[in-house]
Every structure is written in structure tokens, then in C-alpha cells.
């Protein structure tokens, strides 16, 4: 299974704005969550084994941390024409089936994935109250087939720090997952000539 690592992005980078729909047609934008002290923007997929491994833990994590002030918004940027399991309707089914209590949105044009420089699923961006990037790393060290338990240890530690008004550790392990399925000819130029 091909593995793609998340791009290196400077901590402190401002969150990019977006306006994206969920499966019911409700539109969300960055300011929809402005009252929350922490925002996790998670680029995920419905079929990627790396996401399948942690989706139930992500749903549980969201329920546990919402009362503490964390808002999660999940975004699916995969090409739905080439990968019909990634359509807006299927996103709605996925959210219902796995108990996602957070908005799961479709980035059909992939402009939001490009704005965030997202590369893989899962690709996790944790922003503080000023919407500055505080953490861009793995959920935890569980991977398909490595036998390690899905705990969310890395993201929990980062969110705990942000909610206390502190900076997470600078030692952040990149997320690894399936590459975002770019629309034909839409692959970011930084990827097209990467070694």
C-alpha cells in the first residue's frame, strides 16, 4: 500500500478560510467555529486503510474533547469521479455510520486541500484560538498492520496543551497515510516534481 507523508508546514501558519458543504447541503466556513479555543482540521477519506484504522477512535475523541472546547471539522478532498466511494452522499453515510459528531465536508474542487497543503489521509492540522497552526502531525503511532493500539496519544497531548494556552511540543511526527486522490491535472506542482 503506497504511503504518503504529510508536508512540512511552519507552525504558527494561519488557518486558510473555506466554505464547504456537508451531505445535507449545509455550508460551513472557518468562522463557523470562531468561538472554539481549538480547531482540528482533519483531511480524511472513506476508504483509506490509515483512516479506517482510526475512524472509530476519532469519533470517540471528538465526543470526549468537544466539552473541553475542541472543534473538529473533517474534509474529504478526494476525486469523487475516479473514486465514487468519496462522493458527498457517501460522506454523509460515513458520518452517520461511524458517529461523527463533527461536520464532514466535501472539497470537490480541492482548493481547500491545496490551501492547507494537505498531502495525505489522515492529515491533521490543529489550530489555537488565534487560528495559528499549533500541531501538524500524527494521530498516534498506530498504522495498518503494525499491531500498535489506536490511542490518539499524540493528538491528545497537542490538544491538551492548546486548551491550556500552551504550545505543543515542537517534536511532531508527520502523519502518514494514503495520498490525496487529486483530480486529473490538479496535482499540486510541489508534488509533481517531487523525488
Backbone as a printed PyTorch tensor [residue, N CA C, xyz], in Angstrom:
tensor([[[  0.8480,  -1.1750,   0.0000],
         [  0.0000,   0.0000,   0.0000],
         [  0.8910,   1.2340,   0.0000]],

        [[  0.7010,   2.1430,  -0.9630],
         [  1.5520,   3.3380,  -1.0250],
         [  1.3170,   4.2290,   0.1810]],

        [[  2.4070,   4.7800,   0.7020],
         [  2.3130,   5.6510,   1.8730],
         [  2.7930,   7.0470,   1.5010]],

        [[  2.0430,   8.0470,   1.9200],
         [  2.4110,   9.4340,   1.6890],
         [  2.5200,  10.1290,   3.0370]],

        [[  3.5820,  10.9070,   3.2080],
         [  3.7900,  11.6400,   4.4500],
         [  3.2380,  13.0510,   4.3020]],

        [[  2.7700,  13.6040,   5.4210],
         [  2.2680,  14.9780,   5.3830],
         [  3.4080,  15.9520,   5.0810]],

        [[  3.0610,  17.0630,   4.4410],
         [  4.0510,  18.0940,   4.1130],
         [  4.5260,  18.8000,   5.3820]],

        [[  5.7630,  19.2490,   5.3640],
         [  6.2630,  20.0740,   6.4660],
         [  5.6660,  21.4690,   6.3290]],

        [[  4.9930,  21.9340,   7.3640],
         [  4.3460,  23.2500,   7.3470],
         [  4.7570,  23.9940,   8.6130]],

        [[  5.1080,  25.2540,   8.4600],
         [  5.6050,  26.0470,   9.5730],
         [  4.5370,  26.2390,  10.6400]],

        [[  4.8850,  25.8990,  11.8750],
         [  3.9700,  26.1570,  12.9830],
         [  3.7490,  27.6680,  13.0920]],

        [[  2.5380,  28.0510,  13.4500],
         [  2.1880,  29.4700,  13.5000],
         [  1.4910,  29.9460,  12.2400]],

        [[  1.4730,  29.1100,  11.1890],
         [  0.7720,  29.4590,   9.9470],
         [ -0.7170,  29.6530,  10.2410]],

        [[ -1.3080,  30.6880,   9.6370],
         [ -2.7290,  30.9670,   9.8340],
         [ -3.5910,  29.9510,   9.0840]],

        [[ -4.7120,  29.5790,   9.6850],
         [ -5.6690,  28.6820,   9.0290],
         [ -6.2620,  29.3710,   7.8000]],

        [[ -6.3210,  28.6450,   6.7000],
         [ -6.9340,  29.1790,   5.4800],
         [ -8.4530,  29.1190,   5.5980]],

        [[ -9.1230,  30.1240,   5.0530],
         [-10.5770,  30.1420,   5.0810],
         [-11.1270,  29.1130,   4.0900]],

        [[-12.3740,  28.7490,   4.2710],
         [-13.0350,  27.8210,   3.3550],
         [-14.5360,  28.0060,   3.4820]],

        [[-15.2540,  27.5910,   2.4620],
         [-16.7150,  27.4590,   2.5160],
         [-17.0190,  26.1360,   1.8210]],

        [[-17.4580,  25.1480,   2.6060],
         [-17.6660,  23.8010,   2.0760],
         [-18.9810,  23.2230,   2.5920]],

        [[-19.6120,  22.3320,   1.7840],
         [-20.8850,  21.7280,   2.1940],
         [-20.7080,  20.3790,   2.8820]],

        [[-21.6930,  20.0600,   3.7450],
         [-21.8110,  18.6890,   4.2220],
         [-22.8380,  17.9760,   3.3400]],

        [[-23.1410,  16.7320,   3.6530],
         [-24.0280,  15.9330,   2.8010],
         [-25.4580,  16.4540,   2.7760]],

        [[-25.8420,  17.2380,   3.7900],
         [-27.1880,  17.8210,   3.8170],
         [-27.2510,  19.1640,   3.0940]],

        [[-26.0980,  19.6250,   2.5850],
         [-26.0570,  20.8860,   1.8690],
         [-25.7890,  22.0920,   2.7530]],

        [[-25.5790,  21.8570,   4.0600],
         [-25.2550,  22.9730,   4.9540],
         [-23.8210,  23.4040,   4.6950]],

        [[-23.6280,  24.7230,   4.5920],
         [-22.2950,  25.2600,   4.3340],
         [-21.6150,  25.6640,   5.6370]],

        [[-20.3370,  25.3360,   5.7180],
         [-19.5170,  25.7200,   6.8600],
         [-18.3250,  26.5210,   6.3590]],

        [[-17.8880,  27.4710,   7.1680],
         [-16.6670,  28.2020,   6.8630],
         [-15.8290,  28.2810,   8.1260]],

        [[-14.6170,  28.7650,   7.9730],
         [-13.7080,  28.8240,   9.1150],
         [-14.3420,  29.5670,  10.2830]],

        [[-15.0250,  30.6670,   9.9940],
         [-15.6190,  31.4830,  11.0580],
         [-16.7990,  30.7980,  11.7480]],

        [[-17.3090,  29.6900,  11.1740],
         [-18.3960,  28.9530,  11.8200],
         [-17.9920,  28.4350,  13.1950]],

        [[-16.6710,  28.3290,  13.4180],
         [-16.1660,  27.7320,  14.6600],
         [-15.3630,  28.7350,  15.4820]],

        [[-15.5920,  30.0320,  15.2490],
         [-14.7290,  31.0690,  15.8230],
         [-14.7450,  31.1080,  17.3460]],

        [[-15.8240,  30.6150,  17.9550],
         [-15.9110,  30.6850,  19.4210],
         [-15.1210,  29.5670,  20.1120]],

        [[-14.6330,  28.6010,  19.3550],
         [-13.9290,  27.4600,  19.9500],
         [-12.4480,  27.7780,  20.1610]],

        [[-11.8880,  27.4180,  21.3210],
         [-10.4790,  27.7220,  21.5870],
         [ -9.4860,  26.8440,  20.8360]],

        [[ -9.9510,  25.7500,  20.2580],
         [ -9.0690,  24.8750,  19.4760],
         [ -9.8590,  24.2950,  18.3190]],

        [[ -9.2180,  24.2250,  17.1530],
         [ -9.8610,  23.6980,  15.9450],
         [ -8.9340,  22.6890,  15.2860]],

        [[ -9.4530,  21.4740,  15.0960],
         [ -8.7160,  20.4350,  14.3800],
         [ -9.3310,  20.2550,  13.0040]],

        [[ -8.5700,  20.5980,  11.9650],
         [ -8.9960,  20.3750,  10.5920],
         [ -8.3560,  19.0650,  10.1470]],

        [[ -9.2010,  18.0680,   9.8670],
         [ -8.7240,  16.7220,   9.5570],
         [ -9.1000,  16.3430,   8.1310]],

        [[ -8.1040,  16.1950,   7.2750],
         [ -8.3570,  15.7110,   5.9180],
         [ -8.3870,  14.1870,   5.9900]],

        [[ -9.5610,  13.6210,   5.6650],
         [ -9.7390,  12.1720,   5.7920],
         [-10.3770,  11.6090,   4.5310]],

        [[-10.5700,  10.3090,   4.5460],
         [-11.1150,   9.5760,   3.4080],
         [-12.0980,   8.5460,   3.9510]],

        [[-12.9380,   8.0120,   3.0780],
         [-13.8600,   6.9580,   3.4890],
         [-13.2530,   5.5640,   3.3700]],

        [[-12.2180,   5.4030,   2.5460],
         [-11.7110,   4.0640,   2.2580],
         [-10.2450,   3.8530,   2.5870]],

        [[ -9.4740,   4.8990,   2.7860],
         [ -8.0500,   4.7480,   3.0520],
         [ -7.8450,   3.8940,   4.3100]],

        [[ -7.0470,   2.8250,   4.2400],
         [ -6.8380,   1.9540,   5.4090],
         [ -6.2930,   2.6870,   6.6290]],

        [[ -5.5250,   3.7590,   6.4100],
         [ -4.9690,   4.5260,   7.5370],
         [ -6.0790,   5.2550,   8.2870]],

        [[ -7.0970,   5.7210,   7.5520],
         [ -8.2360,   6.3930,   8.1810],
         [ -9.1960,   5.3610,   8.7730]],

        [[ -9.4410,   4.2790,   8.0320],
         [-10.3260,   3.2130,   8.5260],
         [ -9.8470,   2.7140,   9.8880]],

        [[ -8.5350,   2.6300,  10.0500],
         [ -7.9500,   2.1560,  11.3040],
         [ -8.3440,   3.0290,  12.4950]],

        [[ -8.4390,   4.3370,  12.2770],
         [ -8.6420,   5.2320,  13.4220],
         [ -9.9930,   5.9370,  13.4580]],

        [[-10.8860,   5.6770,  12.5040],
         [-12.1060,   6.4870,  12.4370],
         [-12.9980,   6.3340,  13.6710]],

        [[-13.0790,   5.1540,  14.2450],
         [-13.9000,   4.9940,  15.4510],
         [-13.2590,   5.7300,  16.6260]],

        [[-11.9260,   5.6700,  16.7240],
         [-11.2220,   6.3950,  17.7860],
         [-11.3540,   7.9040,  17.5920]],

        [[-11.3540,   8.3580,  16.3320],
         [-11.5380,   9.7830,  16.0470],
         [-12.9250,  10.2370,  16.4880]],

        [[-13.9360,   9.4180,  16.2110],
         [-15.3060,   9.7520,  16.6240],
         [-15.4010,   9.8410,  18.1420]],

        [[-14.7740,   8.9080,  18.8510],
         [-14.7910,   8.9050,  20.3080],
         [-14.0210,  10.1040,  20.8770]],

        [[-12.8620,  10.3730,  20.2670],
         [-12.0310,  11.5130,  20.6680],
         [-12.8200,  12.8150,  20.5450]],

        [[-13.5690,  12.9570,  19.4570],
         [-14.3720,  14.1670,  19.2390],
         [-15.4130,  14.3390,  20.3370]],

        [[-16.0800,  13.2590,  20.7060],
         [-17.0960,  13.3260,  21.7680],
         [-16.4650,  13.6740,  23.1110]],

        [[-15.2950,  13.1220,  23.3550],
         [-14.6140,  13.3470,  24.6320],
         [-14.1080,  14.7830,  24.7680]],

        [[-13.6160,  15.3400,  23.6450],
         [-12.9690,  16.6500,  23.7160],
         [-13.8680,  17.8230,  23.3720]],

        [[-15.0450,  17.5880,  22.8070],
         [-15.9530,  18.7030,  22.4960],
         [-16.3070,  19.5160,  23.7420]],

        [[-16.6350,  18.8730,  24.8840],
         [-16.9680,  19.6670,  26.0750],
         [-15.7850,  20.4710,  26.6120]],

        [[-14.5690,  20.0720,  26.2330],
         [-13.3710,  20.7910,  26.6920],
         [-13.0570,  22.0010,  25.8140]],

        [[-13.7160,  22.0820,  24.6430],
         [-13.5180,  23.2400,  23.7740],
         [-12.9190,  22.9530,  22.4170]],

        [[-12.7160,  21.6610,  22.0880],
         [-12.1720,  21.3190,  20.7700],
         [-13.2820,  21.1880,  19.7360]],

        [[-13.0980,  21.8410,  18.5970],
         [-13.9750,  21.6510,  17.4400],
         [-13.2010,  20.8890,  16.3820]],

        [[-13.7820,  19.8370,  15.8730],
         [-13.1890,  19.1080,  14.7460],
         [-14.0290,  19.3850,  13.5120]],

        [[-13.3620,  19.5890,  12.3960],
         [-14.0440,  19.6080,  11.1040],
         [-13.2390,  18.6930,  10.1860]],

        [[-13.9260,  17.7130,   9.5950],
         [-13.2750,  16.7790,   8.6830],
         [-13.5660,  17.2030,   7.2450]],

        [[-12.5750,  17.0270,   6.3930],
         [-12.7030,  17.4280,   4.9900],
         [-12.2620,  16.2710,   4.1010]],

        [[-13.0780,  15.9580,   3.1030],
         [-12.7380,  14.9410,   2.1110],
         [-12.4640,  15.6680,   0.7980]],

        [[-11.2140,  15.5730,   0.3380],
         [-10.8070,  16.2710,  -0.8880],
         [-10.5410,  15.3110,  -2.0460]],

        [[-10.8300,  14.0330,  -1.8690],
         [-10.5080,  13.0610,  -2.9130],
         [-11.4130,  13.2030,  -4.1370]],

        [[-10.8540,  12.8850,  -5.2800],
         [-11.5620,  12.9130,  -6.5650],
         [-12.7070,  11.9010,  -6.5230]],

        [[-13.9340,  12.4040,  -6.4680],
         [-15.0990,  11.5180,  -6.3440],
         [-15.5020,  10.8930,  -7.6730]],

        [[-15.0460,  11.4770,  -8.7830],
         [-15.3730,  10.9000, -10.0840],
         [-14.6060,   9.5990, -10.2840]],

        [[-13.3220,   9.6330,  -9.9730],
         [-12.4890,   8.4350, -10.1030],
         [-12.6830,   7.4770,  -8.9270]],

        [[-13.1500,   8.0130,  -7.8030],
         [-13.3110,   7.2100,  -6.5840],
         [-14.7080,   7.4530,  -6.0180]],

        [[-15.7370,   6.7510,  -6.5480],
         [-17.1270,   7.0290,  -6.1840],
         [-17.4360,   6.8340,  -4.7010]],

        [[-16.5760,   6.1250,  -3.9720],
         [-16.7890,   5.9750,  -2.5320],
         [-16.5130,   7.2710,  -1.7700]],

        [[-16.0240,   8.3010,  -2.4810],
         [-15.6840,   9.5810,  -1.8470],
         [-16.6730,  10.6990,  -2.2070]],

        [[-17.8570,  10.3320,  -2.6980],
         [-18.8510,  11.3470,  -3.0620],
         [-19.4530,  12.0000,  -1.8200]],

        [[-20.1370,  13.1090,  -2.0330],
         [-20.7920,  13.8240,  -0.9400],
         [-21.8090,  12.9210,  -0.2350]],

        [[-22.5790,  12.1570,  -1.0010],
         [-23.5710,  11.2560,  -0.3970],
         [-22.8920,  10.2100,   0.4770]],

        [[-21.7860,   9.6570,  -0.0100],
         [-21.0700,   8.6320,   0.7650],
         [-20.4330,   9.2290,   2.0250]],

        [[-20.0590,  10.4960,   1.9440],
         [-19.5280,  11.1900,   3.1270],
         [-20.6130,  11.2500,   4.2070]],

        [[-21.8410,  11.5460,   3.8030],
         [-22.9550,  11.5720,   4.7540],
         [-23.1820,  10.2170,   5.3980]],

        [[-23.0950,   9.1570,   4.5900],
         [-23.2530,   7.7950,   5.1160],
         [-22.1380,   7.4660,   6.1030]],

        [[-20.9250,   7.8350,   5.7600],
         [-19.7690,   7.5700,   6.6190],
         [-19.9370,   8.2690,   7.9720]],

        [[-20.3450,   9.5300,   7.9400],
         [-20.5370,  10.3000,   9.1730],
         [-21.5960,   9.6440,  10.0550]],

        [[-22.6900,   9.1710,   9.4370],
         [-23.7630,   8.5260,  10.1970],
         [-23.3190,   7.1670,  10.7280]],

        [[-22.6580,   6.3840,   9.8870],
         [-22.2660,   5.0240,  10.2720],
         [-21.2580,   4.9900,  11.4100]],

        [[-20.3800,   5.9940,  11.4730],
         [-19.3150,   5.9540,  12.4740],
         [-19.4910,   7.0000,  13.5730]],

        [[-20.6560,   7.6320,  13.5900],
         [-20.9860,   8.5160,  14.6970],
         [-20.1570,   9.7830,  14.7520]],

        [[-19.8320,  10.3280,  13.5840],
         [-19.0850,  11.5890,  13.5740],
         [-19.9920,  12.7010,  14.1000]],

        [[-19.6030,  13.3100,  15.1970],
         [-20.3900,  14.3910,  15.7980],
         [-19.9530,  15.7560,  15.2800]],

        [[-19.0170,  15.7400,  14.3330],
         [-18.4460,  16.9650,  13.7750],
         [-18.8020,  17.0580,  12.2960]],

        [[-18.7530,  18.2390,  11.7110],
         [-19.0420,  18.3700,  10.2800],
         [-18.0160,  17.5980,   9.4400]],

        [[-18.5240,  16.8900,   8.4370],
         [-17.6720,  16.1810,   7.4690],
         [-18.0160,  16.7860,   6.1170]],

        [[-17.0740,  17.4980,   5.5350],
         [-17.3250,  18.3610,   4.3780],
         [-16.6370,  17.8580,   3.1250]],

        [[-17.1640,  18.2640,   1.9780],
         [-16.5820,  17.8680,   0.6860],
         [-15.9030,  19.0500,   0.0140]],

        [[-14.6370,  18.8410,  -0.3140],
         [-13.8160,  19.8320,  -1.0260],
         [-13.6790,  19.3490,  -2.4660]],

        [[-14.7710,  19.4630,  -3.2290],
         [-14.8010,  18.9090,  -4.5770],
         [-13.7910,  19.5160,  -5.5270]],

        [[-13.4910,  20.7960,  -5.3690],
         [-12.5360,  21.4700,  -6.2520],
         [-11.0930,  21.2760,  -5.7920]],

        [[-10.9250,  20.7660,  -4.5750],
         [ -9.6150,  20.5350,  -3.9600],
         [ -8.8580,  21.8270,  -3.6320]],

        [[ -9.5300,  22.9640,  -3.7140],
         [ -8.8480,  24.2300,  -3.4130],
         [ -8.4890,  24.3420,  -1.9350]],

        [[ -9.3080,  23.7460,  -1.0670],
         [ -9.0170,  23.8170,   0.3680],
         [ -7.8150,  22.9270,   0.7080]],

        [[ -7.7700,  21.7400,   0.1280],
         [ -6.6030,  20.8580,   0.3330],
         [ -5.3280,  21.5690,  -0.1090]],

        [[ -5.4010,  22.2660,  -1.2240],
         [ -4.2220,  22.9980,  -1.7100],
         [ -3.8690,  24.1490,  -0.7770]],

        [[ -4.8880,  24.8580,  -0.2840],
         [ -4.6400,  25.9950,   0.6020],
         [ -3.9580,  25.5490,   1.8990]],

        [[ -4.3220,  24.3610,   2.3680],
         [ -3.7200,  23.8250,   3.5950],
         [ -2.4410,  23.0320,   3.3170]],

        [[ -2.1490,  22.7850,   2.0510],
         [ -1.0220,  21.9360,   1.6320],
         [ -1.1590,  20.5250,   2.1940]],

        [[ -2.4030,  20.0560,   2.2380],
         [ -2.6750,  18.6880,   2.6750],
         [ -2.1240,  17.7160,   1.6400]],

        [[ -1.6100,  16.5890,   2.1060],
         [ -0.9870,  15.6260,   1.2060],
         [ -1.5580,  14.2240,   1.3320]],

        [[ -2.0700,  13.8930,   2.5190],
         [ -2.4460,  12.5130,   2.7770],
         [ -3.7180,  12.4470,   3.6130]],

        [[ -4.2150,  11.2290,   3.7700],
         [ -5.3340,  10.9860,   4.6860],
         [ -4.9150,   9.8870,   5.6480]],

        [[ -4.9270,  10.1740,   6.9590],
         [ -5.3260,  11.4340,   7.5820],
         [ -4.2030,  12.4760,   7.5650]],

        [[ -4.5790,  13.7360,   7.4510],
         [ -3.6390,  14.8620,   7.5650],
         [ -4.2890,  15.8350,   8.5510]],

        [[ -3.6650,  15.9940,   9.7120],
         [ -4.2830,  16.6860,  10.8430],
         [ -3.6240,  18.0300,  11.1130]],

        [[ -4.4340,  19.0750,  11.1710],
         [ -3.9690,  20.4410,  11.4080],
         [ -4.6930,  20.9800,  12.6440]],

        [[ -3.9700,  21.1750,  13.7300],
         [ -4.5630,  21.6960,  14.9550],
         [ -4.2130,  23.1730,  15.1020]],

        [[ -5.2470,  24.0040,  15.2260],
         [ -5.0780,  25.4490,  15.3490],
         [ -5.5090,  25.9180,  16.7320]],

        [[ -4.7950,  26.9270,  17.2350],
         [ -5.1220,  27.5020,  18.5370],
         [ -6.2500,  28.5250,  18.4010]],

        [[ -6.5350,  29.2470,  19.4730],
         [ -7.6560,  30.1930,  19.4810],
         [ -7.4920,  31.3090,  18.4510]],

        [[ -6.2440,  31.6540,  18.1260],
         [ -5.9790,  32.6780,  17.0990],
         [ -5.9280,  32.0700,  15.6990]],

        [[ -6.2120,  30.7770,  15.6260],
         [ -6.1760,  30.0040,  14.3760],
         [ -4.7850,  30.0110,  13.7420]],

        [[ -3.7960,  29.8710,  14.6220],
         [ -2.4190,  29.6440,  14.2030],
         [ -2.1150,  28.1680,  14.3720]],

        [[ -1.3800,  27.5960,  13.4240],
         [ -1.0810,  26.1640,  13.4570],
         [ -0.2030,  25.8400,  14.6660]],

        [[ -0.7230,  24.9770,  15.5380],
         [ -0.0040,  24.5860,  16.7440],
         [  0.5510,  23.1710,  16.6430]],

        [[ -0.1100,  22.3360,  15.8300],
         [  0.3030,  20.9310,  15.7020],
         [ -0.0660,  20.4440,  14.3130]],

        [[  0.8800,  19.7810,  13.6640],
         [  0.6280,  19.1680,  12.3560],
         [  1.3780,  17.8410,  12.3530]],

        [[  0.7040,  16.8190,  12.8560],
         [  1.3760,  15.5330,  12.9920],
         [  0.3950,  14.3770,  13.0530]],

        [[  0.8960,  13.2470,  13.5380],
         [  0.1130,  12.0170,  13.5440],
         [ -0.9310,  11.9950,  14.6560]],

        [[ -1.9510,  11.1740,  14.4510],
         [ -2.9620,  10.9010,  15.4790],
         [ -2.2910,  10.1340,  16.6180]],

        [[ -1.5450,   9.1120,  16.2350],
         [ -0.7000,   8.3310,  17.1360],
         [  0.1840,   7.4580,  16.2510]],

        [[  0.8940,   6.5000,  16.8380],
         [  1.8250,   5.7020,  16.0180],
         [  1.2340,   4.3940,  15.5130]],

        [[ -0.0870,   4.2250,  15.6110],
         [ -0.7300,   3.0410,  15.0350],
         [ -0.7940,   3.1810,  13.5140]],

        [[ -0.4640,   2.0960,  12.8260],
         [ -0.5490,   2.0430,  11.3720],
         [ -1.1660,   0.6990,  11.0000]],

        [[ -1.7920,   0.6010,   9.8310],
         [ -2.3330,  -0.7030,   9.4310],
         [ -1.2300,  -1.7670,   9.4670]],

        [[ -1.4840,  -2.8200,  10.2170],
         [ -0.5510,  -3.9500,  10.2440],
         [  0.5770,  -3.8610,  11.2510]],

        [[  0.7450,  -2.7270,  11.9700],
         [  1.8830,  -2.6600,  12.8990],
         [  1.5250,  -3.1180,  14.3210]],

        [[  0.2410,  -3.4250,  14.5550],
         [ -0.1650,  -4.0030,  15.8300],
         [ -0.2240,  -3.0390,  16.9990]],

        [[  0.0780,  -1.7760,  16.7650],
         [  0.0400,  -0.8200,  17.8780],
         [ -1.3880,  -0.3370,  18.0970]],

        [[ -1.7780,  -0.1180,  19.3520],
         [ -3.1570,   0.2980,  19.6260],
         [ -3.4120,   1.7380,  19.1770]],

        [[ -4.6440,   1.9770,  18.7590],
         [ -5.0530,   3.3310,  18.3780],
         [ -5.4630,   4.0590,  19.6550]],

        [[ -4.6420,   4.9980,  20.0820],
         [ -4.8830,   5.7100,  21.3400],
         [ -5.1380,   7.2000,  21.1430]],

        [[ -4.6660,   7.7450,  20.0080],
         [ -4.7460,   9.1850,  19.8090],
         [ -3.7910,   9.9390,  20.7220]],

        [[ -2.7540,   9.2710,  21.2130],
         [ -1.8610,   9.8680,  22.2170],
         [ -1.2410,  11.1740,  21.7510]],

        [[ -0.7800,  11.2350,  20.5130],
         [ -0.0980,  12.4340,  20.0210],
         [ -1.0570,  13.6150,  19.9050]],

        [[ -2.2160,  13.3770,  19.3060],
         [ -3.1640,  14.4750,  19.1190],
         [ -3.7590,  14.9040,  20.4640]],

        [[ -3.9670,  13.9630,  21.3730],
         [ -4.4850,  14.3090,  22.7050],
         [ -3.5180,  15.2400,  23.4420]],

        [[ -2.2340,  14.8990,  23.4080],
         [ -1.2370,  15.7310,  24.0860],
         [ -1.2090,  17.1370,  23.4960]],

        [[ -1.3170,  17.2180,  22.1620],
         [ -1.2900,  18.5210,  21.4930],
         [ -2.5340,  19.3430,  21.8420]],

        [[ -3.6960,  18.7150,  21.8100],
         [ -4.9390,  19.4290,  22.1270],
         [ -4.9430,  19.8630,  23.5910]],

        [[ -4.4910,  18.9900,  24.4800],
         [ -4.4290,  19.3490,  25.8980],
         [ -3.5930,  20.6120,  26.0950]],

        [[ -2.4490,  20.6790,  25.4200],
         [ -1.5740,  21.8520,  25.5330],
         [ -2.2830,  23.1080,  25.0290]],

        [[ -2.8940,  23.0220,  23.8560],
         [ -3.5670,  24.1870,  23.2640],
         [ -4.6960,  24.6750,  24.1660]],

        [[ -5.4540,  23.7450,  24.7350],
         [ -6.5700,  24.1360,  25.5940],
         [ -6.0970,  24.7790,  26.9020]],

        [[ -4.8510,  24.5120,  27.2640],
         [ -4.2610,  25.1610,  28.4390],
         [ -3.5480,  26.4620,  28.0730]],

        [[ -3.6310,  26.8500,  26.7960],
         [ -2.9620,  28.0570,  26.3360],
         [ -1.4700,  27.8860,  26.1620]],

        [[ -1.0240,  26.6260,  26.0340],
         [  0.4000,  26.3270,  25.8670],
         [  0.6740,  25.8640,  24.4450]],

        [[  1.9650,  25.8000,  24.1000],
         [  2.3530,  25.2930,  22.7850],
         [  2.6480,  23.8010,  22.9040]],

        [[  2.1210,  23.0000,  21.9710],
         [  2.5050,  21.5930,  21.9580],
         [  4.0020,  21.4640,  21.6910]],

        [[  4.5330,  20.3070,  21.9730],
         [  5.9410,  20.0390,  21.7000],
         [  6.2640,  20.3150,  20.2320]],

        [[  7.4550,  20.8670,  19.9870],
         [  7.8970,  21.0850,  18.6050],
         [  8.2620,  19.7660,  17.9340]],

        [[  8.4670,  18.7330,  18.7160],
         [  8.8120,  17.4050,  18.1680],
         [  7.5110,  16.7250,  17.7490]],

        [[  7.1780,  16.8960,  16.4830],
         [  5.9200,  16.3770,  15.9620],
         [  6.2060,  15.3910,  14.8350]],

        [[  5.6480,  14.1880,  14.9670],
         [  5.8630,  13.1410,  13.9780],
         [  4.8460,  13.3120,  12.8520]],

        [[  5.3470,  13.3750,  11.6310],
         [  4.4620,  13.5700,  10.4750],
         [  3.4150,  12.4710,  10.3870]],

        [[  2.2430,  12.8480,   9.9460],
         [  1.2010,  11.8620,   9.6700],
         [  1.5680,  11.1120,   8.3930]],

        [[  1.1530,   9.8710,   8.3200],
         [  1.3770,   9.0490,   7.1240],
         [  0.0450,   8.4430,   6.7370]],

        [[ -0.2380,   8.4110,   5.4510],
         [ -1.4830,   7.8040,   5.0020],
         [ -1.4970,   7.6360,   3.4940]],

        [[ -2.7020,   7.4680,   2.9650],
         [ -2.8790,   7.3960,   1.5180],
         [ -2.7540,   8.8170,   0.9630]],

        [[ -2.2190,   8.9330,  -0.2440],
         [ -2.1470,  10.2570,  -0.8570],
         [ -3.5520,  10.7540,  -1.1770]],

        [[ -3.7290,  12.0650,  -1.1390],
         [ -4.9920,  12.6330,  -1.6000],
         [ -5.1340,  12.3000,  -3.0770]],

        [[ -6.3290,  11.8630,  -3.4610],
         [ -6.5890,  11.4700,  -4.8580],
         [ -6.9470,  12.7310,  -5.6410]],

        [[ -5.9100,  13.3100,  -6.2710],
         [ -6.0830,  14.5800,  -6.9680],
         [ -6.8550,  14.3960,  -8.2670]],

        [[ -7.6630,  15.3830,  -8.6070],
         [ -8.3080,  15.4190,  -9.9140],
         [ -7.2240,  15.4300, -10.9790]],

        [[ -7.5090,  14.8270, -12.0930],
         [ -6.5120,  14.7680, -13.1630],
         [ -6.0530,  16.1790, -13.5370]],

        [[ -4.7440,  16.3810, -13.5140],
         [ -4.1620,  17.6790, -13.8440],
         [ -4.2040,  18.6880, -12.6940]],

        [[ -4.7240,  18.2730, -11.5370],
         [ -4.8650,  19.2010, -10.4120],
         [ -3.8130,  18.9830,  -9.3130]],

        [[ -2.9730,  18.0010,  -9.5290],
         [ -1.9460,  17.7070,  -8.5080],
         [ -1.0970,  18.9440,  -8.2610]],

        [[ -0.8550,  19.2650,  -6.9890],
         [ -0.0400,  20.4600,  -6.7020],
         [  1.3320,  20.3700,  -7.3560]],

        [[  1.8320,  21.4850,  -7.8380],
         [  3.1250,  21.4860,  -8.5450],
         [  4.2490,  21.0140,  -7.6320]],

        [[  4.1110,  21.2550,  -6.3120],
         [  5.1460,  20.8230,  -5.3930],
         [  5.2460,  19.2990,  -5.3180]],

        [[  4.1810,  18.6070,  -5.7280],
         [  4.1960,  17.1340,  -5.7230],
         [  4.6290,  16.5750,  -7.0660]],

        [[  4.3100,  17.2770,  -8.1380],
         [  4.5280,  16.7010,  -9.4620],
         [  5.9950,  16.5280,  -9.7950]],

        [[  6.8820,  17.3290,  -9.1540],
         [  8.3080,  17.1390,  -9.4390],
         [  9.0640,  16.6550,  -8.2090]],

        [[  8.3060,  16.1430,  -7.2110],
         [  8.9700,  15.6160,  -6.0150],
         [  9.6640,  14.3060,  -6.3310]],

        [[ 10.7700,  14.0680,  -5.6600],
         [ 11.5280,  12.8350,  -5.9070],
         [ 10.7770,  11.6450,  -5.3410]]])
